[in-house]
Amino acid sequence: MRLTTEFRGEGIDLRSLEDRFPHVLNRVSAEWDTPTAALEVLESMLFDQRGGRQGFPDDAVAALLALHRRCVERIARAAGL
């Protein structure tokens, strides 16, 4: 997967998503080139808006949060912050 390869050398472990939630990683990957769109996807996965969702295991949440942080950094950098 593209993001798994991209972040392998940066200490961001996406194996939990790749192994157990490939559809999630695919969805984020599809939007990755547009940081604001990727951020929306990540936030929709991290924050339950439908109610009653079980949620992700801790390692998957850690991976999603790492991607979220990277997206925020990209957006801030593009805005000159």
Coordinates of N, CA and C in Angstrom, one line a residue:
M1 N 0.8 -1.2 0.0 CA 0.0 0.0 0.0 C 0.9 1.2 0.0
R2 N 0.4 2.2 -0.7 CA 1.2 3.4 -0.9 C 1.6 4.1 0.4
L3 N 0.7 4.4 1.3 CA 1.0 5.1 2.6 C 1.9 4.2 3.5
T4 N 1.7 2.9 3.5 CA 2.5 2.1 4.3 C 4.0 2.2 3.9
T5 N 4.2 2.2 2.6 CA 5.6 2.4 2.1 C 6.1 3.8 2.3
E6 N 5.3 4.8 2.2 CA 5.7 6.2 2.3 C 6.1 6.5 3.8
F7 N 5.4 5.9 4.8 CA 5.7 6.2 6.1 C 6.6 5.2 6.9
R8 N 6.9 4.1 6.2 CA 7.7 3.1 6.9 C 9.0 3.6 7.5
G9 N 9.7 4.5 6.8 CA 11.0 5.0 7.3 C 10.8 6.1 8.3
E10 N 9.5 6.5 8.6 CA 9.3 7.7 9.5 C 8.8 7.3 10.8
G11 N 8.7 6.0 11.1 CA 8.3 5.5 12.4 C 6.7 5.5 12.6
I12 N 6.0 5.7 11.5 CA 4.6 5.6 11.5 C 4.2 4.2 11.1
D13 N 3.6 3.4 12.0 CA 3.3 2.0 11.8 C 1.9 1.8 11.3
L14 N 1.7 1.5 10.1 CA 0.3 1.4 9.5 C -0.1 -0.1 9.4
R15 N 0.7 -1.0 9.9 CA 0.4 -2.4 9.7 C -0.9 -2.8 10.3
S16 N -1.3 -2.2 11.4 CA -2.6 -2.6 12.0 C -3.8 -2.3 11.0
L17 N -3.7 -1.1 10.3 CA -4.7 -0.8 9.3 C -4.6 -1.6 8.1
E18 N -3.3 -1.9 7.7 CA -3.1 -2.7 6.4 C -3.6 -4.1 6.6
D19 N -3.4 -4.7 7.8 CA -3.7 -6.0 8.1 C -5.2 -6.2 8.4
R20 N -5.8 -5.4 9.2 CA -7.1 -5.6 9.7 C -8.2 -4.7 9.1
F21 N -7.7 -3.5 8.6 CA -8.7 -2.5 8.1 C -8.2 -2.0 6.8
P22 N -7.9 -2.8 5.8 CA -7.4 -2.3 4.5 C -8.3 -1.3 3.8
H23 N -9.6 -1.5 4.0 CA -10.6 -0.6 3.4 C -10.4 0.8 4.0
V24 N -10.1 0.9 5.2 CA -9.8 2.2 5.9 C -8.6 2.9 5.3
L25 N -7.5 2.1 5.2 CA -6.3 2.6 4.6 C -6.5 3.0 3.2
N26 N -7.2 2.2 2.4 CA -7.5 2.5 1.0 C -8.3 3.8 0.9
R27 N -9.2 4.1 1.8 CA -10.0 5.3 1.7 C -9.2 6.5 2.0
V28 N -8.3 6.4 3.0 CA -7.4 7.5 3.3 C -6.4 7.7 2.2
S29 N -5.9 6.7 1.6 CA -4.9 6.7 0.5 C -5.6 7.4 -0.7
A30 N -6.8 7.2 -0.9 CA -7.5 7.7 -2.1 C -7.6 9.2 -2.0
E31 N -7.6 9.8 -0.8 CA -7.7 11.2 -0.6 C -6.4 11.9 -0.2
W32 N -5.3 11.1 0.0 CA -4.1 11.6 0.6 C -3.5 12.8 -0.2
D33 N -3.6 12.9 -1.5 CA -3.0 14.0 -2.3 C -3.8 15.3 -2.1
T34 N -4.9 15.2 -1.4 CA -5.7 16.4 -1.1 C -5.8 16.4 0.4
P35 N -4.9 17.1 1.1 CA -4.8 17.0 2.6 C -6.1 17.3 3.3
T36 N -6.9 18.3 2.8 CA -8.1 18.7 3.5 C -9.2 17.5 3.4
A37 N -9.2 16.9 2.2 CA -10.1 15.8 2.0 C -9.7 14.6 2.9
A38 N -8.4 14.3 2.9 CA -7.8 13.2 3.8 C -8.2 13.5 5.2
L39 N -8.0 14.7 5.6 CA -8.3 15.1 7.0 C -9.8 14.8 7.4
E40 N -10.7 15.2 6.4 CA -12.1 14.9 6.6 C -12.4 13.4 6.8
V41 N -11.7 12.6 6.0 CA -11.9 11.2 6.0 C -11.4 10.7 7.4
L42 N -10.2 11.1 7.8 CA -9.7 10.7 9.1 C -10.5 11.1 10.2
E43 N -11.0 12.3 10.2 CA -11.9 12.7 11.3 C -13.2 12.0 11.4
S44 N -13.7 11.6 10.2 CA -15.0 10.8 10.2 C -14.7 9.4 10.8
M45 N -13.5 8.9 10.7 CA -13.2 7.6 11.3 C -12.9 7.7 12.8
L46 N -12.2 8.8 13.2 CA -11.8 8.9 14.5 C -12.9 9.4 15.5
F47 N -13.9 10.2 15.0 CA -14.9 10.7 15.8 C -16.3 10.2 15.4
D48 N -16.9 9.4 16.2 CA -18.2 8.8 15.9 C -19.3 9.8 15.8
Q49 N -19.8 9.9 14.6 CA -20.9 10.8 14.4 C -22.3 10.1 14.2
R50 N -22.2 8.8 14.1 CA -23.4 8.0 13.9 C -23.9 7.4 15.2
G51 N -23.1 7.3 16.2 CA -23.5 6.8 17.5 C -23.5 5.3 17.6
G52 N -23.1 4.8 18.7 CA -23.1 3.4 18.9 C -22.0 2.6 18.2
R53 N -21.0 3.2 17.7 CA -20.0 2.5 17.0 C -19.0 1.9 18.0
Q54 N -18.4 0.7 17.7 CA -17.5 0.0 18.6 C -16.2 0.7 18.7
G55 N -15.7 1.3 17.6 CA -14.4 1.9 17.5 C -13.3 1.0 17.1
F56 N -12.1 1.5 16.9 CA -11.0 0.8 16.5 C -10.1 0.3 17.7
P57 N -9.4 -0.7 17.6 CA -8.4 -1.1 18.6 C -7.3 0.0 18.7
D58 N -6.7 0.0 19.9 CA -5.7 1.0 20.2 C -4.6 1.2 19.1
D59 N -4.1 0.1 18.6 CA -3.0 0.3 17.6 C -3.5 0.9 16.3
A60 N -4.8 0.6 15.9 CA -5.4 1.3 14.7 C -5.6 2.7 15.0
V61 N -6.1 3.1 16.2 CA -6.3 4.5 16.6 C -5.0 5.2 16.5
A62 N -3.9 4.6 17.0 CA -2.6 5.3 17.0 C -2.2 5.6 15.6
A63 N -2.4 4.6 14.7 CA -2.1 4.8 13.3 C -2.9 5.9 12.6
L64 N -4.2 5.9 12.9 CA -5.1 7.0 12.4 C -4.7 8.4 12.9
L65 N -4.3 8.4 14.2 CA -3.9 9.7 14.8 C -2.6 10.2 14.2
A66 N -1.7 9.3 13.9 CA -0.4 9.7 13.3 C -0.7 10.2 11.9
L67 N -1.6 9.6 11.1 CA -1.9 10.1 9.8 C -2.7 11.5 9.9
H68 N -3.5 11.6 10.9 CA -4.2 12.9 11.2 C -3.2 14.0 11.5
R69 N -2.3 13.7 12.4 CA -1.2 14.7 12.7 C -0.5 15.1 11.5
R70 N -0.1 14.1 10.6 CA 0.6 14.4 9.4 C -0.2 15.3 8.5
C71 N -1.5 15.0 8.4 CA -2.4 15.8 7.5 C -2.4 17.3 8.0
V72 N -2.6 17.4 9.3 CA -2.6 18.8 9.9 C -1.3 19.5 9.6
E73 N -0.2 18.8 9.8 CA 1.1 19.4 9.5 C 1.2 19.9 8.0
R74 N 0.7 19.1 7.1 CA 0.8 19.4 5.7 C -0.1 20.6 5.4
I75 N -1.3 20.7 6.0 CA -2.2 21.8 5.8 C -1.6 23.1 6.3
A76 N -1.0 23.0 7.5 CA -0.3 24.2 8.2 C 0.8 24.6 7.3
R77 N 1.6 23.7 6.9 CA 2.8 24.1 6.0 C 2.4 24.8 4.7
A78 N 1.3 24.3 4.1 CA 0.8 24.9 2.9 C 0.2 26.3 3.1
A79 N -0.2 26.5 4.4 CA -0.8 27.8 4.7 C 0.3 28.8 5.2
G80 N 1.5 28.3 5.3 CA 2.7 29.1 5.7 C 2.8 29.2 7.2
L81 N 2.2 28.3 7.9 CA 2.2 28.4 9.4 C 3.3 27.5 10.0

